[in-house]
Amino acid sequence: MENNPLPETQSISSDPELTPDQDPVHKTDKESTEEKSPKKQDESKERIIRSALKLFAERGFFETRIPEISAHAKVGVGTMYRHFRNKDHLFNEAFRISVQEFSQFLDKAISKNLSPKEQFFDFWKGLGLFSQGKLDQLIMIERNLSSYILDEESARAAALLKQKISDYFAPSQHDKSLRQIYPSLILGSFTGILRFHRIQANNIEPSILEQSAEMLWEGFAKVRRQEAAKKKEKQSKKN
């Protein structure tokens, strides 16, 4: 998925939680020297984004502060503000990167020429594979698909991803309300299972994921049967 950046705005929210955290750290000589190298700049930006993803996934947007991200990324707070205007800007860029990586993964890993049930289980298995190396990105996406924190570009990226997920196995092509909740229902169920079992046992059995997929599919299949029955009933009344 190719992003088309929007013109960046320089405005900063007056909300205390959205106002950039103050920079208590003075730039060191070492930091000044490293910043002169484009490669070092790219590396520091990458560390900042990955650290932000981890902390946003663990704590959420409002509980994560700029100095905490800079400490985790091992860069000065001043360096962060050279790459990102504020926490909102950093959050949205991290979100879009997560969506892009997940969307590219789906395009490569998930088959489309399958039955609805096979496609669902293939997708569920794909979530497991993606989460093994990029759980922070998956949680970031699941938590914020409909967040009001998203800027215009991020909201467009989220809408495209939701459409892509719904198109894999929407229970009814004509029920818009179901199509809207489908992505959040599936991603929320998956990440909820992962959180619970990692807290309880620090791992998760593959059989648990398989059983969970069966339970979800039974619910989706029931919706499909109900829709088919309603359609048949309408046709009978017309005749």
GROMACS .gro file of C-alpha atoms in nm:
model
  239
    1MET     CA    1   0.000   0.000   0.000
    2GLU     CA    2   0.151   0.332  -0.103
    3ASN     CA    3   0.091   0.632   0.121
    4ASN     CA    4   0.046   0.980  -0.024
    5PRO     CA    5   0.156   1.221   0.249
    6LEU     CA    6  -0.064   1.517   0.322
    7PRO     CA    7   0.081   1.864   0.379
    8GLU     CA    8   0.195   1.875   0.739
    9THR     CA    9   0.032   2.121   0.975
   10GLN     CA   10   0.234   2.301   1.238
   11SER     CA   11  -0.052   2.341   1.484
   12ILE     CA   12  -0.027   2.174   1.825
   13SER     CA   13  -0.324   2.072   2.034
   14SER     CA   14  -0.390   2.274   2.347
   15ASP     CA   15  -0.504   1.960   2.527
   16PRO     CA   16  -0.241   1.891   2.802
   17GLU     CA   17  -0.222   1.526   2.701
   18LEU     CA   18  -0.159   1.618   2.339
   19THR     CA   19   0.091   1.895   2.408
   20PRO     CA   20   0.454   1.787   2.351
   21ASP     CA   21   0.633   1.694   2.671
   22GLN     CA   22   0.900   1.944   2.766
   23ASP     CA   23   1.259   1.867   2.677
   24PRO     CA   24   1.462   1.834   2.996
   25VAL     CA   25   1.763   1.693   2.813
   26HIS     CA   26   2.038   1.908   2.660
   27LYS     CA   27   2.192   1.795   2.335
   28THR     CA   28   2.536   1.643   2.384
   29ASP     CA   29   2.838   1.684   2.155
   30LYS     CA   30   2.809   1.318   2.060
   31GLU     CA   31   2.449   1.363   1.963
   32SER     CA   32   2.538   1.669   1.754
   33THR     CA   33   2.805   1.474   1.567
   34GLU     CA   34   2.578   1.176   1.497
   35GLU     CA   35   2.300   1.398   1.365
   36LYS     CA   36   2.527   1.520   1.083
   37SER     CA   37   2.515   1.175   0.924
   38PRO     CA   38   2.199   1.097   0.720
   39LYS     CA   39   2.246   0.729   0.805
   40LYS     CA   40   2.255   0.808   1.177
   41GLN     CA   41   1.946   1.023   1.139
   42ASP     CA   42   1.759   0.739   0.969
   43GLU     CA   43   1.872   0.495   1.238
   44SER     CA   44   1.763   0.722   1.521
   45LYS     CA   45   1.424   0.781   1.358
   46GLU     CA   46   1.376   0.407   1.318
   47ARG     CA   47   1.460   0.348   1.685
   48ILE     CA   48   1.218   0.620   1.790
   49ILE     CA   49   0.933   0.470   1.587
   50ARG     CA   50   0.997   0.116   1.714
   51SER     CA   51   1.020   0.237   2.074
   52ALA     CA   52   0.702   0.440   2.030
   53LEU     CA   53   0.522   0.137   1.890
   54LYS     CA   54   0.624  -0.075   2.185
   55LEU     CA   55   0.524   0.182   2.447
   56PHE     CA   56   0.201   0.283   2.274
   57ALA     CA   57   0.107  -0.086   2.249
   58GLU     CA   58   0.186  -0.150   2.617
   59ARG     CA   59   0.045   0.169   2.772
   60GLY     CA   60  -0.169   0.346   2.516
   61PHE     CA   61  -0.134   0.698   2.378
   62PHE     CA   62  -0.218   0.906   2.685
   63GLU     CA   63   0.000   0.709   2.929
   64THR     CA   64   0.308   0.729   2.709
   65ARG     CA   65   0.527   1.037   2.740
   66ILE     CA   66   0.786   1.175   2.501
   67PRO     CA   67   1.080   1.149   2.750
   68GLU     CA   68   0.993   0.781   2.805
   69ILE     CA   69   1.006   0.712   2.432
   70SER     CA   70   1.337   0.896   2.394
   71ALA     CA   71   1.488   0.704   2.687
   72HIS     CA   72   1.371   0.372   2.539
   73ALA     CA   73   1.509   0.468   2.196
   74LYS     CA   74   1.834   0.595   2.353
   75VAL     CA   75   1.814   0.935   2.187
   76GLY     CA   76   1.783   1.284   2.327
   77VAL     CA   77   1.439   1.443   2.348
   78GLY     CA   78   1.568   1.718   2.122
   79THR     CA   79   1.644   1.458   1.856
   80MET     CA   80   1.285   1.338   1.873
   81TYR     CA   81   1.154   1.684   1.801
   82ARG     CA   82   1.380   1.712   1.499
   83HIS     CA   83   1.204   1.409   1.353
   84PHE     CA   84   0.850   1.464   1.486
   85ARG     CA   85   0.657   1.782   1.567
   86ASN     CA   86   0.482   1.632   1.870
   87LYS     CA   87   0.343   1.310   2.014
   88ASP     CA   88   0.044   1.317   1.778
   89HIS     CA   89   0.277   1.330   1.477
   90LEU     CA   90   0.488   1.039   1.606
   91PHE     CA   91   0.179   0.834   1.692
   92ASN     CA   92   0.026   0.875   1.348
   93GLU     CA   93   0.345   0.790   1.163
   94ALA     CA   94   0.389   0.478   1.378
   95PHE     CA   95   0.027   0.382   1.311
   96ARG     CA   96   0.061   0.424   0.934
   97ILE     CA   97   0.380   0.216   0.928
   98SER     CA   98   0.199  -0.058   1.119
   99VAL     CA   99  -0.095  -0.054   0.878
  100GLN     CA  100   0.136  -0.058   0.577
  101GLU     CA  101   0.337  -0.355   0.708
  102PHE     CA  102   0.022  -0.548   0.799
  103SER     CA  103  -0.146  -0.475   0.466
  104GLN     CA  104   0.163  -0.587   0.274
  105PHE     CA  105   0.176  -0.903   0.483
  106LEU     CA  106  -0.189  -0.981   0.400
  107ASP     CA  107  -0.128  -0.932   0.028
  108LYS     CA  108   0.160  -1.180   0.032
  109ALA     CA  109   0.051  -1.436   0.289
  110ILE     CA  110  -0.327  -1.473   0.267
  111SER     CA  111  -0.490  -1.675  -0.012
  112LYS     CA  112  -0.803  -1.536  -0.173
  113ASN     CA  113  -0.924  -1.822  -0.394
  114LEU     CA  114  -1.064  -2.026  -0.105
  115SER     CA  115  -1.401  -2.101   0.046
  116PRO     CA  116  -1.522  -1.849   0.307
  117LYS     CA  117  -1.433  -2.087   0.591
  118GLU     CA  118  -1.089  -2.169   0.451
  119GLN     CA  119  -1.023  -1.800   0.395
  120PHE     CA  120  -1.117  -1.719   0.755
  121PHE     CA  121  -0.886  -1.984   0.901
  122ASP     CA  122  -0.609  -1.879   0.664
  123PHE     CA  123  -0.649  -1.521   0.784
  124TRP     CA  124  -0.653  -1.627   1.151
  125LYS     CA  125  -0.336  -1.830   1.097
  126GLY     CA  126  -0.183  -1.526   0.928
  127LEU     CA  127  -0.256  -1.316   1.237
  128GLY     CA  128  -0.057  -1.568   1.439
  129LEU     CA  129   0.238  -1.550   1.201
  130PHE     CA  130   0.237  -1.169   1.189
  131SER     CA  131   0.211  -1.139   1.568
  132GLN     CA  132   0.520  -1.354   1.624
  133GLY     CA  133   0.749  -1.076   1.504
  134LYS     CA  134   0.525  -0.770   1.503
  135LEU     CA  135   0.285  -0.797   1.794
  136ASP     CA  136   0.330  -0.428   1.879
  137GLN     CA  137   0.214  -0.330   1.530
  138LEU     CA  138  -0.088  -0.561   1.552
  139ILE     CA  139  -0.193  -0.421   1.890
  140MET     CA  140  -0.137  -0.066   1.763
  141ILE     CA  141  -0.371  -0.135   1.472
  142GLU     CA  142  -0.637  -0.314   1.675
  143ARG     CA  143  -0.655  -0.045   1.941
  144ASN     CA  144  -0.667   0.249   1.704
  145LEU     CA  145  -0.857   0.149   1.389
  146SER     CA  146  -1.131   0.395   1.479
  147SER     CA  147  -0.942   0.625   1.717
  148TYR     CA  148  -1.013   0.998   1.715
  149ILE     CA  149  -0.637   1.051   1.753
  150LEU     CA  150  -0.585   0.950   1.389
  151ASP     CA  151  -0.514   1.234   1.150
  152GLU     CA  152  -0.672   1.249   0.804
  153GLU     CA  153  -0.404   1.040   0.633
  154SER     CA  154  -0.409   0.775   0.907
  155ALA     CA  155  -0.790   0.761   0.900
  156ARG     CA  156  -0.777   0.691   0.526
  157ALA     CA  157  -0.520   0.415   0.580
  158ALA     CA  158  -0.738   0.262   0.854
  159ALA     CA  159  -1.046   0.271   0.631
  160LEU     CA  160  -0.861   0.095   0.348
  161LEU     CA  161  -0.736  -0.175   0.584
  162LYS     CA  162  -1.084  -0.231   0.730
  163GLN     CA  163  -1.221  -0.263   0.378
  164LYS     CA  164  -0.951  -0.515   0.289
  165ILE     CA  165  -1.024  -0.729   0.594
  166SER     CA  166  -1.399  -0.720   0.534
  167ASP     CA  167  -1.353  -0.818   0.171
  168TYR     CA  168  -1.179  -1.141   0.273
  169PHE     CA  169  -1.487  -1.293   0.434
  170ALA     CA  170  -1.770  -1.049   0.502
  171PRO     CA  171  -2.070  -1.240   0.645
  172SER     CA  172  -2.305  -1.052   0.417
  173GLN     CA  173  -2.222  -0.832   0.122
  174HIS     CA  174  -2.535  -0.628   0.184
  175ASP     CA  175  -2.515  -0.574   0.560
  176LYS     CA  176  -2.304  -0.260   0.603
  177SER     CA  177  -2.325  -0.264   0.983
  178LEU     CA  178  -2.167  -0.610   1.002
  179ARG     CA  179  -1.895  -0.515   0.755
  180GLN     CA  180  -1.802  -0.216   0.970
  181ILE     CA  181  -1.752  -0.416   1.291
  182TYR     CA  182  -1.596  -0.722   1.128
  183PRO     CA  183  -1.230  -0.602   1.135
  184SER     CA  184  -1.249  -0.482   1.497
  185LEU     CA  185  -1.426  -0.800   1.606
  186ILE     CA  186  -1.164  -1.029   1.454
  187LEU     CA  187  -0.855  -0.829   1.549
  188GLY     CA  188  -0.992  -0.758   1.898
  189SER     CA  189  -1.065  -1.125   1.959
  190PHE     CA  190  -0.720  -1.231   1.844
  191THR     CA  191  -0.519  -0.976   2.044
  192GLY     CA  192  -0.741  -1.032   2.350
  193ILE     CA  193  -0.660  -1.405   2.343
  194LEU     CA  194  -0.289  -1.331   2.309
  195ARG     CA  195  -0.292  -1.085   2.599
  196PHE     CA  196  -0.479  -1.320   2.830
  197HIS     CA  197  -0.263  -1.625   2.770
  198ARG     CA  198   0.067  -1.439   2.778
  199ILE     CA  199  -0.027  -1.288   3.112
  200GLN     CA  200  -0.136  -1.626   3.247
  201ALA     CA  201   0.131  -1.857   3.107
  202ASN     CA  202   0.371  -1.638   2.907
  203ASN     CA  203   0.285  -1.837   2.592
  204ILE     CA  204  -0.012  -1.967   2.400
  205GLU     CA  205  -0.090  -2.314   2.276
  206PRO     CA  206  -0.168  -2.345   1.903
  207SER     CA  207  -0.473  -2.552   1.996
  208ILE     CA  208  -0.616  -2.253   2.185
  209LEU     CA  209  -0.597  -2.039   1.873
  210GLU     CA  210  -0.753  -2.316   1.664
  211GLN     CA  211  -1.041  -2.360   1.908
  212SER     CA  212  -1.094  -1.986   1.923
  213ALA     CA  213  -1.109  -1.972   1.544
  214GLU     CA  214  -1.370  -2.249   1.544
  215MET     CA  215  -1.584  -2.061   1.796
  216LEU     CA  216  -1.567  -1.738   1.596
  217TRP     CA  217  -1.640  -1.912   1.270
  218GLU     CA  218  -1.948  -2.078   1.419
  219GLY     CA  219  -2.078  -1.732   1.505
  220PHE     CA  220  -2.004  -1.598   1.157
  221ALA     CA  221  -2.159  -1.905   0.994
  222LYS     CA  222  -2.474  -1.854   1.199
  223VAL     CA  223  -2.500  -1.499   1.065
  224ARG     CA  224  -2.461  -1.631   0.711
  225ARG     CA  225  -2.736  -1.890   0.766
  226GLN     CA  226  -2.968  -1.626   0.908
  227GLU     CA  227  -2.907  -1.398   0.611
  228ALA     CA  228  -2.973  -1.685   0.368
  229ALA     CA  229  -3.295  -1.773   0.551
  230LYS     CA  230  -3.415  -1.411   0.539
  231LYS     CA  231  -3.341  -1.390   0.169
  232LYS     CA  232  -3.527  -1.714   0.103
  233GLU     CA  233  -3.825  -1.594   0.307
  234LYS     CA  234  -3.844  -1.268   0.110
  235GLN     CA  235  -3.837  -1.457  -0.218
  236SER     CA  236  -4.115  -1.687  -0.096
  237LYS     CA  237  -4.335  -1.390  -0.003
  238LYS     CA  238  -4.281  -1.234  -0.347
  239ASN     CA  239  -4.388  -1.558  -0.512
   0.00000   0.00000   0.00000
